[in-house]
């Protein structure tokens, strides 16, 4: 179960991944929960799909990232990438290089408490900035905190090294909050701000054989729990419209 809370930032309401205590990060988020969408046995023929040459490309989330579930949120969704980018400190694309556990400490005056926030942190190499500015003392990589569910091994299996990613996030570094583990000292760690703000490019899967289709990819929004077969990562940049997530979810999850 992932919990979302509601806050306000820069006068705009938006959603983000909240796995910290209230006030830990300056995210604008709406309350919601996540559950994995499972298809009953014996109904594979009803799986949503698109036709590609002689193969049928699956749009079932379970064929791509089964560890992620569909999020049902009450917050106002973004309609465009530009709108989302305005609320983010940084938007960028890059390639997954590694995963690690992160750990934060919170300081209250002279007291130091361990915060129950230990996200998986993914390192992106060869980043291309799409909006905002690179952090000070940028070491050539970007570090993103993923939601606090799933093991390190599950993330590595679902999002293999070399996977291309686009994200829009805010800096987690705040007064009184210190990252102890998960990224090199002095490097910023970003939290994605919305289910639509994390997109990954993965090999397309044939709905019948459940095997990868050579040379063909689809874009998955893992935190929104949907596959967007007609979208490329280049379509998740400022100036582009976001997919209709409600329509995709209805089609893919029934």
PDB file of C-alpha atoms in Angstrom:
ATOM      1  CA  UNK A   1       0.000   0.000   0.000  1.00  0.00           C
ATOM      2  CA  UNK A   2       1.324   3.437  -0.922  1.00  0.00           C
ATOM      3  CA  UNK A   3      -0.110   6.503   0.787  1.00  0.00           C
ATOM      4  CA  UNK A   4      -0.546   9.852  -0.924  1.00  0.00           C
ATOM      5  CA  UNK A   5      -1.206  13.077   0.988  1.00  0.00           C
ATOM      6  CA  UNK A   6      -2.360  16.490  -0.165  1.00  0.00           C
ATOM      7  CA  UNK A   7      -0.182  19.574   0.045  1.00  0.00           C
ATOM      8  CA  UNK A   8       0.350  22.766  -1.929  1.00  0.00           C
ATOM      9  CA  UNK A   9       3.509  23.978  -3.642  1.00  0.00           C
ATOM     10  CA  UNK A  10       4.095  27.150  -5.678  1.00  0.00           C
ATOM     11  CA  UNK A  11       0.333  27.727  -5.707  1.00  0.00           C
ATOM     12  CA  UNK A  12      -0.346  24.610  -7.742  1.00  0.00           C
ATOM     13  CA  UNK A  13      -1.821  21.309  -6.614  1.00  0.00           C
ATOM     14  CA  UNK A  14      -0.175  18.220  -7.982  1.00  0.00           C
ATOM     15  CA  UNK A  15       0.513  14.625  -7.047  1.00  0.00           C
ATOM     16  CA  UNK A  16       3.727  12.911  -6.093  1.00  0.00           C
ATOM     17  CA  UNK A  17       5.047   9.764  -4.507  1.00  0.00           C
ATOM     18  CA  UNK A  18       4.883  10.213  -0.729  1.00  0.00           C
ATOM     19  CA  UNK A  19       6.675   7.578   1.261  1.00  0.00           C
ATOM     20  CA  UNK A  20       7.968   9.942   3.925  1.00  0.00           C
ATOM     21  CA  UNK A  21       6.272  11.470   6.954  1.00  0.00           C
ATOM     22  CA  UNK A  22       4.174  14.633   6.521  1.00  0.00           C
ATOM     23  CA  UNK A  23       6.366  17.621   5.693  1.00  0.00           C
ATOM     24  CA  UNK A  24       9.364  15.479   4.786  1.00  0.00           C
ATOM     25  CA  UNK A  25       9.308  16.609   1.177  1.00  0.00           C
ATOM     26  CA  UNK A  26       7.639  19.596  -0.463  1.00  0.00           C
ATOM     27  CA  UNK A  27       5.405  17.527  -2.688  1.00  0.00           C
ATOM     28  CA  UNK A  28       1.836  18.357  -3.651  1.00  0.00           C
ATOM     29  CA  UNK A  29       0.122  15.006  -3.557  1.00  0.00           C
ATOM     30  CA  UNK A  30      -3.376  13.529  -3.489  1.00  0.00           C
ATOM     31  CA  UNK A  31      -4.506  10.635  -1.303  1.00  0.00           C
ATOM     32  CA  UNK A  32      -4.607   7.341  -3.102  1.00  0.00           C
ATOM     33  CA  UNK A  33      -3.657   3.694  -2.817  1.00  0.00           C
ATOM     34  CA  UNK A  34      -2.063   1.176  -5.133  1.00  0.00           C
ATOM     35  CA  UNK A  35      -2.954  -2.370  -5.942  1.00  0.00           C
ATOM     36  CA  UNK A  36      -1.651  -4.766  -8.542  1.00  0.00           C
ATOM     37  CA  UNK A  37      -4.166  -5.437 -11.278  1.00  0.00           C
ATOM     38  CA  UNK A  38      -4.424  -9.178 -11.798  1.00  0.00           C
ATOM     39  CA  UNK A  39      -6.252 -10.881 -14.646  1.00  0.00           C
ATOM     40  CA  UNK A  40      -8.218 -14.020 -13.730  1.00  0.00           C
ATOM     41  CA  UNK A  41      -6.887 -17.281 -15.089  1.00  0.00           C
ATOM     42  CA  UNK A  42      -8.392 -18.410 -18.352  1.00  0.00           C
ATOM     43  CA  UNK A  43      -9.048 -14.886 -19.661  1.00  0.00           C
ATOM     44  CA  UNK A  44      -5.809 -14.300 -21.555  1.00  0.00           C
ATOM     45  CA  UNK A  45      -7.663 -14.037 -24.884  1.00  0.00           C
ATOM     46  CA  UNK A  46      -9.368 -10.913 -23.562  1.00  0.00           C
ATOM     47  CA  UNK A  47      -6.067  -9.151 -22.881  1.00  0.00           C
ATOM     48  CA  UNK A  48      -5.985  -5.660 -24.411  1.00  0.00           C
ATOM     49  CA  UNK A  49      -3.546  -5.394 -27.286  1.00  0.00           C
ATOM     50  CA  UNK A  50      -2.520  -3.565 -30.409  1.00  0.00           C
ATOM     51  CA  UNK A  51      -1.695  -5.130 -33.759  1.00  0.00           C
ATOM     52  CA  UNK A  52       1.882  -4.881 -35.050  1.00  0.00           C
ATOM     53  CA  UNK A  53       2.589  -6.672 -38.342  1.00  0.00           C
ATOM     54  CA  UNK A  54       1.992 -10.384 -37.657  1.00  0.00           C
ATOM     55  CA  UNK A  55       2.425 -10.040 -33.892  1.00  0.00           C
ATOM     56  CA  UNK A  56       0.019  -8.750 -31.280  1.00  0.00           C
ATOM     57  CA  UNK A  57       1.679  -6.329 -28.857  1.00  0.00           C
ATOM     58  CA  UNK A  58       0.442  -6.654 -25.312  1.00  0.00           C
ATOM     59  CA  UNK A  59      -0.629  -3.608 -23.348  1.00  0.00           C
ATOM     60  CA  UNK A  60      -1.090  -5.562 -20.109  1.00  0.00           C
ATOM     61  CA  UNK A  61       0.947  -3.994 -17.319  1.00  0.00           C
ATOM     62  CA  UNK A  62       1.648  -7.460 -15.888  1.00  0.00           C
ATOM     63  CA  UNK A  63       3.576  -8.362 -19.067  1.00  0.00           C
ATOM     64  CA  UNK A  64       6.061  -5.566 -18.420  1.00  0.00           C
ATOM     65  CA  UNK A  65       6.421  -4.471 -14.799  1.00  0.00           C
ATOM     66  CA  UNK A  66       4.316  -6.845 -12.700  1.00  0.00           C
ATOM     67  CA  UNK A  67       5.655  -5.417  -9.446  1.00  0.00           C
ATOM     68  CA  UNK A  68       3.918  -2.116 -10.077  1.00  0.00           C
ATOM     69  CA  UNK A  69       0.195  -1.624  -9.663  1.00  0.00           C
ATOM     70  CA  UNK A  70      -2.433   0.766 -10.876  1.00  0.00           C
ATOM     71  CA  UNK A  71      -2.817   3.977  -8.869  1.00  0.00           C
ATOM     72  CA  UNK A  72      -6.279   5.433  -8.311  1.00  0.00           C
ATOM     73  CA  UNK A  73      -5.858   9.081  -7.343  1.00  0.00           C
ATOM     74  CA  UNK A  74      -8.321  11.900  -6.704  1.00  0.00           C
ATOM     75  CA  UNK A  75      -5.929  14.754  -7.552  1.00  0.00           C
ATOM     76  CA  UNK A  76      -6.364  16.820 -10.682  1.00  0.00           C
ATOM     77  CA  UNK A  77      -4.250  15.159 -13.395  1.00  0.00           C
ATOM     78  CA  UNK A  78      -1.813  16.970 -15.616  1.00  0.00           C
ATOM     79  CA  UNK A  79      -2.849  17.332 -19.239  1.00  0.00           C
ATOM     80  CA  UNK A  80       0.510  18.398 -20.650  1.00  0.00           C
ATOM     81  CA  UNK A  81       4.163  17.746 -19.960  1.00  0.00           C
ATOM     82  CA  UNK A  82       4.815  21.499 -19.834  1.00  0.00           C
ATOM     83  CA  UNK A  83       2.357  21.844 -16.960  1.00  0.00           C
ATOM     84  CA  UNK A  84       4.103  19.057 -15.099  1.00  0.00           C
ATOM     85  CA  UNK A  85       7.566  20.469 -15.839  1.00  0.00           C
ATOM     86  CA  UNK A  86       6.599  23.828 -14.313  1.00  0.00           C
ATOM     87  CA  UNK A  87       6.141  22.128 -10.936  1.00  0.00           C
ATOM     88  CA  UNK A  88       9.406  20.202 -11.158  1.00  0.00           C
ATOM     89  CA  UNK A  89      12.892  21.345 -10.245  1.00  0.00           C
ATOM     90  CA  UNK A  90      14.333  19.168 -12.986  1.00  0.00           C
ATOM     91  CA  UNK A  91      13.101  17.130 -15.923  1.00  0.00           C
ATOM     92  CA  UNK A  92      15.539  14.812 -17.655  1.00  0.00           C
ATOM     93  CA  UNK A  93      15.981  11.561 -19.529  1.00  0.00           C
ATOM     94  CA  UNK A  94      18.783   9.083 -19.085  1.00  0.00           C
ATOM     95  CA  UNK A  95      19.780   5.439 -18.845  1.00  0.00           C
ATOM     96  CA  UNK A  96      19.570   3.313 -15.705  1.00  0.00           C
ATOM     97  CA  UNK A  97      23.088   2.540 -14.456  1.00  0.00           C
ATOM     98  CA  UNK A  98      22.433   1.076 -10.993  1.00  0.00           C
ATOM     99  CA  UNK A  99      20.100   0.840  -7.990  1.00  0.00           C
ATOM    100  CA  UNK A 100      20.826   1.288  -4.289  1.00  0.00           C
ATOM    101  CA  UNK A 101      18.980   1.636  -0.989  1.00  0.00           C
ATOM    102  CA  UNK A 102      18.653   5.197   0.274  1.00  0.00           C
ATOM    103  CA  UNK A 103      18.431   6.340   3.881  1.00  0.00           C
ATOM    104  CA  UNK A 104      17.571   9.766   5.267  1.00  0.00           C
ATOM    105  CA  UNK A 105      18.029  11.333   8.706  1.00  0.00           C
ATOM    106  CA  UNK A 106      16.036  14.270   9.999  1.00  0.00           C
ATOM    107  CA  UNK A 107      17.532  16.817  12.398  1.00  0.00           C
ATOM    108  CA  UNK A 108      15.455  18.666  14.990  1.00  0.00           C
ATOM    109  CA  UNK A 109      17.685  21.144  16.751  1.00  0.00           C
ATOM    110  CA  UNK A 110      20.299  19.099  18.570  1.00  0.00           C
ATOM    111  CA  UNK A 111      18.293  15.876  18.239  1.00  0.00           C
ATOM    112  CA  UNK A 112      18.669  13.485  15.323  1.00  0.00           C
ATOM    113  CA  UNK A 113      15.922  11.010  14.478  1.00  0.00           C
ATOM    114  CA  UNK A 114      15.994   8.238  11.930  1.00  0.00           C
ATOM    115  CA  UNK A 115      13.262   8.905   9.405  1.00  0.00           C
ATOM    116  CA  UNK A 116      11.218   5.993   8.158  1.00  0.00           C
ATOM    117  CA  UNK A 117      12.139   6.808   4.580  1.00  0.00           C
ATOM    118  CA  UNK A 118      14.413   4.360   2.799  1.00  0.00           C
ATOM    119  CA  UNK A 119      13.631   4.607  -0.915  1.00  0.00           C
ATOM    120  CA  UNK A 120      15.260   2.744  -3.738  1.00  0.00           C
ATOM    121  CA  UNK A 121      17.526   5.222  -5.534  1.00  0.00           C
ATOM    122  CA  UNK A 122      18.204   4.755  -9.215  1.00  0.00           C
ATOM    123  CA  UNK A 123      21.274   6.293 -10.861  1.00  0.00           C
ATOM    124  CA  UNK A 124      20.774   7.647 -14.381  1.00  0.00           C
ATOM    125  CA  UNK A 125      23.807   8.098 -16.606  1.00  0.00           C
ATOM    126  CA  UNK A 126      24.182  10.215 -19.752  1.00  0.00           C
ATOM    127  CA  UNK A 127      21.295  12.502 -18.736  1.00  0.00           C
ATOM    128  CA  UNK A 128      19.679  14.968 -21.099  1.00  0.00           C
ATOM    129  CA  UNK A 129      18.010  17.939 -19.410  1.00  0.00           C
ATOM    130  CA  UNK A 130      14.436  18.588 -20.565  1.00  0.00           C
ATOM    131  CA  UNK A 131      13.461  21.296 -18.070  1.00  0.00           C
ATOM    132  CA  UNK A 132      15.015  23.105 -15.128  1.00  0.00           C
ATOM    133  CA  UNK A 133      18.709  23.176 -14.307  1.00  0.00           C
ATOM    134  CA  UNK A 134      21.280  20.584 -13.367  1.00  0.00           C
ATOM    135  CA  UNK A 135      22.206  20.583  -9.673  1.00  0.00           C
ATOM    136  CA  UNK A 136      25.275  22.266  -8.261  1.00  0.00           C
ATOM    137  CA  UNK A 137      28.328  19.964  -8.160  1.00  0.00           C
ATOM    138  CA  UNK A 138      26.701  17.678 -10.737  1.00  0.00           C
ATOM    139  CA  UNK A 139      28.875  14.556 -11.063  1.00  0.00           C
ATOM    140  CA  UNK A 140      27.551  13.488 -14.476  1.00  0.00           C
ATOM    141  CA  UNK A 141      24.737  11.295 -13.126  1.00  0.00           C
ATOM    142  CA  UNK A 142      21.260  11.936 -11.729  1.00  0.00           C
ATOM    143  CA  UNK A 143      19.744  10.182  -8.719  1.00  0.00           C
ATOM    144  CA  UNK A 144      16.015   9.477  -8.381  1.00  0.00           C
ATOM    145  CA  UNK A 145      14.158   8.147  -5.335  1.00  0.00           C
ATOM    146  CA  UNK A 146      11.582   5.562  -6.348  1.00  0.00           C
ATOM    147  CA  UNK A 147       8.545   4.675  -4.199  1.00  0.00           C
ATOM    148  CA  UNK A 148       9.293   2.668  -1.092  1.00  0.00           C
ATOM    149  CA  UNK A 149       7.914  -0.668  -2.183  1.00  0.00           C
ATOM    150  CA  UNK A 150       9.603  -3.703  -3.660  1.00  0.00           C
ATOM    151  CA  UNK A 151      13.065  -5.038  -3.019  1.00  0.00           C
ATOM    152  CA  UNK A 152      16.258  -3.966  -4.717  1.00  0.00           C
ATOM    153  CA  UNK A 153      16.228  -7.208  -6.689  1.00  0.00           C
ATOM    154  CA  UNK A 154      12.640  -6.647  -7.868  1.00  0.00           C
ATOM    155  CA  UNK A 155      13.494  -3.194  -9.147  1.00  0.00           C
ATOM    156  CA  UNK A 156      16.575  -4.487 -10.938  1.00  0.00           C
ATOM    157  CA  UNK A 157      14.537  -7.244 -12.547  1.00  0.00           C
ATOM    158  CA  UNK A 158      11.656  -4.989 -13.582  1.00  0.00           C
ATOM    159  CA  UNK A 159      13.859  -2.118 -14.765  1.00  0.00           C
ATOM    160  CA  UNK A 160      17.088  -3.668 -16.080  1.00  0.00           C
ATOM    161  CA  UNK A 161      20.345  -1.775 -16.355  1.00  0.00           C
ATOM    162  CA  UNK A 162      20.307   0.125 -19.645  1.00  0.00           C
ATOM    163  CA  UNK A 163      16.580   0.950 -19.529  1.00  0.00           C
ATOM    164  CA  UNK A 164      15.827   4.454 -20.807  1.00  0.00           C
ATOM    165  CA  UNK A 165      13.915   6.678 -18.397  1.00  0.00           C
ATOM    166  CA  UNK A 166      12.320  10.116 -18.445  1.00  0.00           C
ATOM    167  CA  UNK A 167      11.395  11.788 -15.148  1.00  0.00           C
ATOM    168  CA  UNK A 168      10.277  15.099 -13.657  1.00  0.00           C
ATOM    169  CA  UNK A 169      11.114  15.592  -9.994  1.00  0.00           C
ATOM    170  CA  UNK A 170      11.882  17.879  -7.093  1.00  0.00           C
ATOM    171  CA  UNK A 171      15.011  17.985  -4.986  1.00  0.00           C
ATOM    172  CA  UNK A 172      14.683  16.002  -1.737  1.00  0.00           C
ATOM    173  CA  UNK A 173      17.468  17.908  -0.015  1.00  0.00           C
ATOM    174  CA  UNK A 174      15.922  20.278   2.528  1.00  0.00           C
ATOM    175  CA  UNK A 175      17.053  21.987   5.723  1.00  0.00           C
ATOM    176  CA  UNK A 176      17.213  19.405   8.500  1.00  0.00           C
ATOM    177  CA  UNK A 177      17.076  16.456   6.101  1.00  0.00           C
ATOM    178  CA  UNK A 178      20.246  14.583   5.211  1.00  0.00           C
ATOM    179  CA  UNK A 179      20.779  11.680   2.850  1.00  0.00           C
ATOM    180  CA  UNK A 180      23.043   9.172   4.569  1.00  0.00           C
ATOM    181  CA  UNK A 181      23.145   6.423   1.955  1.00  0.00           C
ATOM    182  CA  UNK A 182      22.134   5.823  -1.648  1.00  0.00           C
ATOM    183  CA  UNK A 183      23.999   8.524  -3.579  1.00  0.00           C
ATOM    184  CA  UNK A 184      27.459  10.121  -3.455  1.00  0.00           C
ATOM    185  CA  UNK A 185      27.941  12.851  -0.878  1.00  0.00           C
ATOM    186  CA  UNK A 186      26.914  16.258  -2.166  1.00  0.00           C
ATOM    187  CA  UNK A 187      24.733  14.941  -4.992  1.00  0.00           C
ATOM    188  CA  UNK A 188      21.060  15.878  -5.217  1.00  0.00           C
ATOM    189  CA  UNK A 189      18.376  13.193  -5.032  1.00  0.00           C
ATOM    190  CA  UNK A 190      15.070  13.834  -6.804  1.00  0.00           C
ATOM    191  CA  UNK A 191      11.610  12.524  -6.014  1.00  0.00           C
ATOM    192  CA  UNK A 192       9.169  12.105  -8.907  1.00  0.00           C
ATOM    193  CA  UNK A 193       6.256  14.504  -8.494  1.00  0.00           C
ATOM    194  CA  UNK A 194       3.385  12.639 -10.124  1.00  0.00           C
ATOM    195  CA  UNK A 195       2.508   9.172 -11.457  1.00  0.00           C
ATOM    196  CA  UNK A 196       2.840  10.634 -14.960  1.00  0.00           C
ATOM    197  CA  UNK A 197       6.315  11.996 -14.234  1.00  0.00           C
ATOM    198  CA  UNK A 198       8.129   8.665 -14.583  1.00  0.00           C
ATOM    199  CA  UNK A 199       8.174   6.988 -18.013  1.00  0.00           C
ATOM    200  CA  UNK A 200      10.323   4.035 -19.074  1.00  0.00           C
ATOM    201  CA  UNK A 201      10.992   2.482 -22.465  1.00  0.00           C
ATOM    202  CA  UNK A 202      10.869  -1.328 -22.483  1.00  0.00           C
ATOM    203  CA  UNK A 203      10.835  -4.032 -25.184  1.00  0.00           C
ATOM    204  CA  UNK A 204       7.370  -4.761 -26.545  1.00  0.00           C
ATOM    205  CA  UNK A 205       5.921  -8.138 -25.558  1.00  0.00           C
ATOM    206  CA  UNK A 206       3.853 -10.425 -27.754  1.00  0.00           C
ATOM    207  CA  UNK A 207       0.509 -11.049 -26.050  1.00  0.00           C
ATOM    208  CA  UNK A 208       0.416 -14.702 -27.164  1.00  0.00           C
ATOM    209  CA  UNK A 209       3.961 -15.942 -26.583  1.00  0.00           C
ATOM    210  CA  UNK A 210       4.765 -13.467 -23.760  1.00  0.00           C
ATOM    211  CA  UNK A 211       8.181 -13.016 -25.369  1.00  0.00           C
ATOM    212  CA  UNK A 212       9.909  -9.791 -26.370  1.00  0.00           C
ATOM    213  CA  UNK A 213       9.430  -8.539 -29.915  1.00  0.00           C
ATOM    214  CA  UNK A 214      12.793  -7.756 -31.495  1.00  0.00           C
ATOM    215  CA  UNK A 215      13.286  -4.116 -32.416  1.00  0.00           C
ATOM    216  CA  UNK A 216       9.989  -2.874 -30.961  1.00  0.00           C
ATOM    217  CA  UNK A 217       9.442  -0.928 -27.744  1.00  0.00           C
ATOM    218  CA  UNK A 218       6.589   0.525 -25.729  1.00  0.00           C
ATOM    219  CA  UNK A 219       6.539   3.215 -23.059  1.00  0.00           C
ATOM    220  CA  UNK A 220       5.286   2.278 -19.618  1.00  0.00           C
ATOM    221  CA  UNK A 221       4.260   4.726 -16.900  1.00  0.00           C
ATOM    222  CA  UNK A 222       4.906   2.376 -13.951  1.00  0.00           C
ATOM    223  CA  UNK A 223       3.516   4.651 -11.247  1.00  0.00           C
ATOM    224  CA  UNK A 224       0.312   5.181 -13.227  1.00  0.00           C
ATOM    225  CA  UNK A 225       0.098   1.459 -13.896  1.00  0.00           C
ATOM    226  CA  UNK A 226      -0.432   1.799 -17.657  1.00  0.00           C
ATOM    227  CA  UNK A 227       1.272   0.929 -20.932  1.00  0.00           C
ATOM    228  CA  UNK A 228       1.197   3.627 -23.628  1.00  0.00           C
ATOM    229  CA  UNK A 229       1.835   1.741 -26.899  1.00  0.00           C
ATOM    230  CA  UNK A 230       1.579   4.806 -29.132  1.00  0.00           C
ATOM    231  CA  UNK A 231       4.005   6.915 -27.061  1.00  0.00           C
ATOM    232  CA  UNK A 232       7.785   7.230 -27.333  1.00  0.00           C
ATOM    233  CA  UNK A 233      10.036   8.771 -24.696  1.00  0.00           C
ATOM    234  CA  UNK A 234      10.545  11.688 -27.068  1.00  0.00           C
ATOM    235  CA  UNK A 235       6.815  12.348 -26.618  1.00  0.00           C
ATOM    236  CA  UNK A 236       7.226  12.986 -22.885  1.00  0.00           C
ATOM    237  CA  UNK A 237       8.931  16.361 -23.230  1.00  0.00           C
ATOM    238  CA  UNK A 238       7.744  19.934 -22.611  1.00  0.00           C
ATOM    239  CA  UNK A 239       5.307  20.907 -25.348  1.00  0.00           C
ATOM    240  CA  UNK A 240       3.808  17.401 -25.593  1.00  0.00           C
ATOM    241  CA  UNK A 241       0.398  16.291 -24.366  1.00  0.00           C
ATOM    242  CA  UNK A 242       0.211  13.474 -21.851  1.00  0.00           C
ATOM    243  CA  UNK A 243      -1.748  10.318 -22.688  1.00  0.00           C
ATOM    244  CA  UNK A 244      -5.284   9.919 -21.388  1.00  0.00           C
ATOM    245  CA  UNK A 245      -4.398   7.758 -18.384  1.00  0.00           C
ATOM    246  CA  UNK A 246      -8.004   7.110 -17.419  1.00  0.00           C
ATOM    247  CA  UNK A 247      -8.801   5.781 -20.898  1.00  0.00           C
ATOM    248  CA  UNK A 248      -5.644   3.643 -20.957  1.00  0.00           C
ATOM    249  CA  UNK A 249      -6.389   2.231 -17.516  1.00  0.00           C
ATOM    250  CA  UNK A 250      -9.973   1.426 -18.432  1.00  0.00           C
ATOM    251  CA  UNK A 251      -8.851  -0.348 -21.599  1.00  0.00           C
ATOM    252  CA  UNK A 252      -6.004  -2.260 -19.978  1.00  0.00           C
ATOM    253  CA  UNK A 253      -7.532  -3.148 -16.649  1.00  0.00           C
ATOM    254  CA  UNK A 254     -11.200  -3.303 -17.531  1.00  0.00           C
TER     255      UNK A 254
END
